Short mmCIF file of C-alpha atoms and ligand atoms in Angstrom, two decimals:
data_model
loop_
_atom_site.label_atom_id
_atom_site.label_comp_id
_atom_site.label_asym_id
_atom_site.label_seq_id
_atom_site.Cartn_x
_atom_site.Cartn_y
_atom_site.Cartn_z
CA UNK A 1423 3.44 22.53 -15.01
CA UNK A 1424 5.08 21.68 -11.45
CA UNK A 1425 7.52 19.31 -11.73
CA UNK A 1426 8.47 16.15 -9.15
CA UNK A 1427 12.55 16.48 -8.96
CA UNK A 1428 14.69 13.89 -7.75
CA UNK A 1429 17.64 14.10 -5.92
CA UNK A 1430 19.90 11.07 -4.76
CA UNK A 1431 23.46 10.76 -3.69
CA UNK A 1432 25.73 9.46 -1.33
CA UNK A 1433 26.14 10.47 2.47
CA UNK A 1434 26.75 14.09 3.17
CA UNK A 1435 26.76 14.94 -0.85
CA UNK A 1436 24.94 18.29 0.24
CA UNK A 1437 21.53 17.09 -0.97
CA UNK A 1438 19.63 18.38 1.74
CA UNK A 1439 20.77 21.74 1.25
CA UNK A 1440 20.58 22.18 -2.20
CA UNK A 1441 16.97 20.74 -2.54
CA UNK A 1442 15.71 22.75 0.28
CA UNK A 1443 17.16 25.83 -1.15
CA UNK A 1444 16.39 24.55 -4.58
CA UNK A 1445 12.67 24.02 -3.31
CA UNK A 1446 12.28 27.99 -2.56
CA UNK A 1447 13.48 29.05 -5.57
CA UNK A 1448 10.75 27.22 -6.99
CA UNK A 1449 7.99 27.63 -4.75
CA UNK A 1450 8.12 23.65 -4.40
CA UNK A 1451 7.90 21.83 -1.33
CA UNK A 1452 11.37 19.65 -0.08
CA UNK A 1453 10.96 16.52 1.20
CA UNK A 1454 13.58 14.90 3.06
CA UNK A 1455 13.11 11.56 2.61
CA UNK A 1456 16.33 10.55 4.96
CA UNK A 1457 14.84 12.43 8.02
CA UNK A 1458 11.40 9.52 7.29
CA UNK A 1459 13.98 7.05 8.31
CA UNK A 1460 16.26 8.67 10.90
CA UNK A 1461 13.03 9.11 12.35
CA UNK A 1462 12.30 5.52 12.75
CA UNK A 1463 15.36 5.19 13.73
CA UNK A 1464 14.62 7.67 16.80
CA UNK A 1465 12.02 5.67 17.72
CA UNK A 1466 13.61 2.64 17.98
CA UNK A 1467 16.15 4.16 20.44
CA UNK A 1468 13.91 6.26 22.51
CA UNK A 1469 11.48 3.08 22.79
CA UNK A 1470 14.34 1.06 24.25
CA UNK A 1471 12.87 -2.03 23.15
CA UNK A 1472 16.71 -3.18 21.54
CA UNK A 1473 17.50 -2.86 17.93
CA UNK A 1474 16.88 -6.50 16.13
CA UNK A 1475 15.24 -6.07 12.84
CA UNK A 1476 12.34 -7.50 14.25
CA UNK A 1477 12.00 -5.35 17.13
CA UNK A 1478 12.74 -2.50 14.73
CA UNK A 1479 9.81 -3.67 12.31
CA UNK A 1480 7.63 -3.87 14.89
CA UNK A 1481 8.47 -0.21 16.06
CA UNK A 1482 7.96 1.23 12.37
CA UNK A 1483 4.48 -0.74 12.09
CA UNK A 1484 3.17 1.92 15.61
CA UNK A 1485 5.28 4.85 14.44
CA UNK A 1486 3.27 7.38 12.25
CA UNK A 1487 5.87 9.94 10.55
CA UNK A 1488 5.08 13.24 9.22
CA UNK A 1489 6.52 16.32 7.46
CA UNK A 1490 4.78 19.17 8.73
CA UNK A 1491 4.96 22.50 7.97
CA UNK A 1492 5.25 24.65 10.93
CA UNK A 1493 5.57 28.37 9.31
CA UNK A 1494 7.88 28.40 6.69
CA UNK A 1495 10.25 25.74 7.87
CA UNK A 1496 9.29 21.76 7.12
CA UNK A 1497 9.73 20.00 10.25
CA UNK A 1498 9.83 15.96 10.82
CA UNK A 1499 6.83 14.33 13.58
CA UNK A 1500 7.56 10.89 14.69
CA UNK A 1501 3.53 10.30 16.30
CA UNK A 1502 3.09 13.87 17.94
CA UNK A 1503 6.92 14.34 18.69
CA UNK A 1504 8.62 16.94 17.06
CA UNK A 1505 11.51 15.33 16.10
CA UNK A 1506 13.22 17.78 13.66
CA UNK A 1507 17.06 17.95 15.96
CA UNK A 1508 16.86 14.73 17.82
CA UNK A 1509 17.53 12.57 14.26
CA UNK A 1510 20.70 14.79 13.95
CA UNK A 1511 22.22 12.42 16.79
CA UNK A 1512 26.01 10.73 16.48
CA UNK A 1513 23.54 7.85 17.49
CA UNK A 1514 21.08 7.78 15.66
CA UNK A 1515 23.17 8.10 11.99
CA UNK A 1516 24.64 4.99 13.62
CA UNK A 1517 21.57 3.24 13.53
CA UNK A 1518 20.08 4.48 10.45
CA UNK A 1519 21.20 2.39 8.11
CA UNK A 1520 20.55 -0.47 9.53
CA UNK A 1521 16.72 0.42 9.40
CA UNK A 1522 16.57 1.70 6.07
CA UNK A 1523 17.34 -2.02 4.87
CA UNK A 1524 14.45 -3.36 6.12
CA UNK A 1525 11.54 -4.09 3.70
CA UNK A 1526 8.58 -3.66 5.79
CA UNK A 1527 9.86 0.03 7.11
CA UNK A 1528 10.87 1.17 3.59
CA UNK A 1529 7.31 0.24 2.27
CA UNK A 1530 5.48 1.97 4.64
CA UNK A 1531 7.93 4.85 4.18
CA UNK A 1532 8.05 4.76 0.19
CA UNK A 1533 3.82 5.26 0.25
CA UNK A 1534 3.99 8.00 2.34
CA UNK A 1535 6.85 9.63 -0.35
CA UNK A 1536 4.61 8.85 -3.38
CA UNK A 1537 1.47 10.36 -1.89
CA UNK A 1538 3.64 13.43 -1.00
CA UNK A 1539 4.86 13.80 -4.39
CA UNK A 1540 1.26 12.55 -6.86
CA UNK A 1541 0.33 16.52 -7.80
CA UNK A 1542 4.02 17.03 -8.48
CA UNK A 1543 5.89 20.33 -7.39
CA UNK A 1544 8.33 18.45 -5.22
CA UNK A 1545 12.16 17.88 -5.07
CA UNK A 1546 12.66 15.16 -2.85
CA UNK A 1547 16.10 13.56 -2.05
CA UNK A 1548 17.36 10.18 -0.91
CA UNK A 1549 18.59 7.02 -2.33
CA UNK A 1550 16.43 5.79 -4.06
CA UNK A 1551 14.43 8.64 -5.13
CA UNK A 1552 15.06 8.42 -9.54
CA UNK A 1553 15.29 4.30 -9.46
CA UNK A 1554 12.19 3.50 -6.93
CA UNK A 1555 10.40 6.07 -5.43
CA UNK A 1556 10.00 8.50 -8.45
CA UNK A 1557 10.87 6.50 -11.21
CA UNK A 1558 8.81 9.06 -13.57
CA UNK A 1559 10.26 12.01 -12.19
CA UNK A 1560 10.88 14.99 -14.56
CA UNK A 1561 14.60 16.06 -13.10
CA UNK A 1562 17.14 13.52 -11.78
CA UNK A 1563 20.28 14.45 -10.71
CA UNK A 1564 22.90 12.26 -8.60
CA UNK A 1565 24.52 14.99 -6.24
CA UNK A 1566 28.28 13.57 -4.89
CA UNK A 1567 31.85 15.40 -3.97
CA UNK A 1568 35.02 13.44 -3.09
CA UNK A 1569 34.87 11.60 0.53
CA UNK A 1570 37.08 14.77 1.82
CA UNK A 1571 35.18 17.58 0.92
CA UNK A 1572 32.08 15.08 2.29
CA UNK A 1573 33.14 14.58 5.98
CA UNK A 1574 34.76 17.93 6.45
CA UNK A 1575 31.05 19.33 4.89
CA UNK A 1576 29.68 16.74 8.04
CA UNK A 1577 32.02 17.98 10.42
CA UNK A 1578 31.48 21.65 10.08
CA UNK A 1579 27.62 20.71 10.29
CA UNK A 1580 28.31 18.55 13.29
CA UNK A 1581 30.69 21.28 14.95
CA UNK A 1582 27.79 23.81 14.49
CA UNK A 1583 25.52 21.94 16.26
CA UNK A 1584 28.15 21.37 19.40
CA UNK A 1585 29.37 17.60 18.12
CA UNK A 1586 33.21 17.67 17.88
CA UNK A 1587 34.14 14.32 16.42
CA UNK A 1588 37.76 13.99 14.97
CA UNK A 1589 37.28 13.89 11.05
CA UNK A 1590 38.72 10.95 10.46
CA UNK A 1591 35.76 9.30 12.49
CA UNK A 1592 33.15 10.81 10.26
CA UNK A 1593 34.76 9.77 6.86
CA UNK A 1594 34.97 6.05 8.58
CA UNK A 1595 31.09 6.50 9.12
CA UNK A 1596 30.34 8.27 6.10
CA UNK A 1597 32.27 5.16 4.05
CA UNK A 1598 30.95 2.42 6.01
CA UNK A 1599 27.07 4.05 5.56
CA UNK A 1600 28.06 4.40 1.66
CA UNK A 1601 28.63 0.65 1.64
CA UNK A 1602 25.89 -0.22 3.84
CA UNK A 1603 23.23 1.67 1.64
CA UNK A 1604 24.86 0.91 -1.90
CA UNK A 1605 24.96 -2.94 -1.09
CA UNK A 1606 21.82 -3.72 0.77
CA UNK A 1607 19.61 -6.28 -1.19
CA UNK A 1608 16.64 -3.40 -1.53
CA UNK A 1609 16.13 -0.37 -3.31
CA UNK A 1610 20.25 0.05 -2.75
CA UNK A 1611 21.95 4.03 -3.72
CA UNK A 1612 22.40 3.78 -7.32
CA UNK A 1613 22.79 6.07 -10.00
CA UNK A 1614 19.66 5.32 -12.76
CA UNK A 1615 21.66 5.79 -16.23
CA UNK A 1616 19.51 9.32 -16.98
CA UNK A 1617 20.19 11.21 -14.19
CA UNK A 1618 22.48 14.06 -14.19
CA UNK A 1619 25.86 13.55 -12.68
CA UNK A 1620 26.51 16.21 -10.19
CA UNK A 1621 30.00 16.52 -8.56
CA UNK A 1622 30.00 19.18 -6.17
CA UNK A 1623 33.95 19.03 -5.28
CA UNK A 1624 34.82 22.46 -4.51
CA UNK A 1625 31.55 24.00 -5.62
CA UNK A 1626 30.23 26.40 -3.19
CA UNK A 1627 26.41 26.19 -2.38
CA UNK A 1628 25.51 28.70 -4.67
CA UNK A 1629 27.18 27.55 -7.89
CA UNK A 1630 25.30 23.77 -7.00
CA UNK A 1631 22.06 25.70 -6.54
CA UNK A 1632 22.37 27.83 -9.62
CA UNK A 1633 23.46 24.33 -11.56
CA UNK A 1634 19.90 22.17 -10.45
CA UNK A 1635 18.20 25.42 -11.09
CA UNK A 1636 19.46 25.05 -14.96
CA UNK A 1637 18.86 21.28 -14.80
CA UNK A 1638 14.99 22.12 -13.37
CA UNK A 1639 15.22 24.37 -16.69
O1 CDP B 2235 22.05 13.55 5.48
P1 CDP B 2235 22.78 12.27 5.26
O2 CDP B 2235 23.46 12.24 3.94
O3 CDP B 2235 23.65 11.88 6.40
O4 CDP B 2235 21.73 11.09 5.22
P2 CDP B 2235 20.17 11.15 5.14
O5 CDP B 2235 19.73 11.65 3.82
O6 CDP B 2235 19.64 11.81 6.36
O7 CDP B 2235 19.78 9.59 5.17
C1 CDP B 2235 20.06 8.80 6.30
C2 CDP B 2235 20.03 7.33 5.92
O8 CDP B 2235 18.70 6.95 5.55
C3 CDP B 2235 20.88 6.90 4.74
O9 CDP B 2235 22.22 6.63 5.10
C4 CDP B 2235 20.16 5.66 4.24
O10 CDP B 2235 20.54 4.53 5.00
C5 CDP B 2235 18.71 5.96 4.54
N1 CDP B 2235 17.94 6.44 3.38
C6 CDP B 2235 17.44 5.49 2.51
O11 CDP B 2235 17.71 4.32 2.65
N2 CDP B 2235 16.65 5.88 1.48
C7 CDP B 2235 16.36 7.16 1.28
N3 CDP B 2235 15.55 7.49 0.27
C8 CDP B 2235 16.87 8.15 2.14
C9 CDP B 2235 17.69 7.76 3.19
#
């Protein structure tokens, strides 16, 4: 039977890598459900039209976003724009948050997750993947590592991609996204009591990969 596996954690925890890689292994399909609201959060700033909730709201009510596959690789559609590198932006992470908080955008954003994941043979991480979105999924597992190992994980990411920030600057962002998601009145990041705690702390990708494997059992 094909499983739905949940993945949630805090900022730069690694989920994206190990699900996706995870994903293959299994012949599921990896749904980023982080990239759904980074690419609202695209929107909002290539719109221009300023960034009060309301404003934002009324951005996420036009914006229709899609994960498409284009070969093997999943990539993220805000309307008809490929959007898969723009959400990687210093600027939009800054803005992020501040979206996801909003009811209206994580409702729209939650159905489209659940109708992804109904015949199963998903892993899909976020936030509040095991406590909201998937609350029946088979595997849950709360992927973290200590606030070092996170930002210098970001800031070898960000470095690849031509983004030298000092790393003190990303741990400050990391932190203050952290608080930001784990305190906001709706679906907040929280760890559900039966998922698996996962701390990746000087783990290299492979031994995580090889651990969810055993935990997808
Ligand atoms: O990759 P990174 O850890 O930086 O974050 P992400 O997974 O791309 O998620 C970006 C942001 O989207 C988070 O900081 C949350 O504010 C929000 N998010 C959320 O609220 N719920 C989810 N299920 C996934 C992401």
């Amino acid at each position: 039977m094909k499983k739905t596996v949940a993945i949630d954690g805090p900022a730069g925890a690694g989920k994206s890598t190990i699900a996706k890689l995870v994903a293959e292994k299994l012949g599921y399909i990896y749904i980023d459900t982080g990239a759904m609201y980074r690419a609202v959060a695209w929107k909002v700033l290539d719109t221009g039209a300023g960034t009060t909730d309301e404003a934002i709201i009324r951005t996420a009510e036009k914006l229709h976003v899609s994960l498409r596959f284009v070969g093997d690789n999943v990539r993220v559609f805000a309307d008809d724009t490929d959007v898969t590198e723009k959400i990687r932006t210093p600027e939009v992470t800054a803005l992020v948050s501040q979206v996801a908080q909003l009811g209206p955008v994580r409702e729209k954003m939650v159905e489209l997750q659940r109708g992804m994941a109904k015949d199963g043979g998903v892993v899909m991480d976020g936030r509040d993947i095991a406590s909201n979105v998937l609350p029946n999924a088979d595997v849950k597992i709360f992927l973290t590592a200590s606030i070092e190992e996170r930002a210098l994980r970001r800031w070898k990411e960000m470095k690849a991609k031509g983004y030298e920030e000092p790393i003190e600057n990303l741990a400050a962002e990391i932190e203050a996204r952290d608080k930001a998601d784990s305190e906001r009145a709706i679906s907040p990041l929280v760890r559900v009591p039966e998922a698996t705690l996962l701390d990746t702390t000087g783990m290299t990708i492979d031994e995580v990969v090889a651990k969810v494997m055993e935990l997808c059992g």
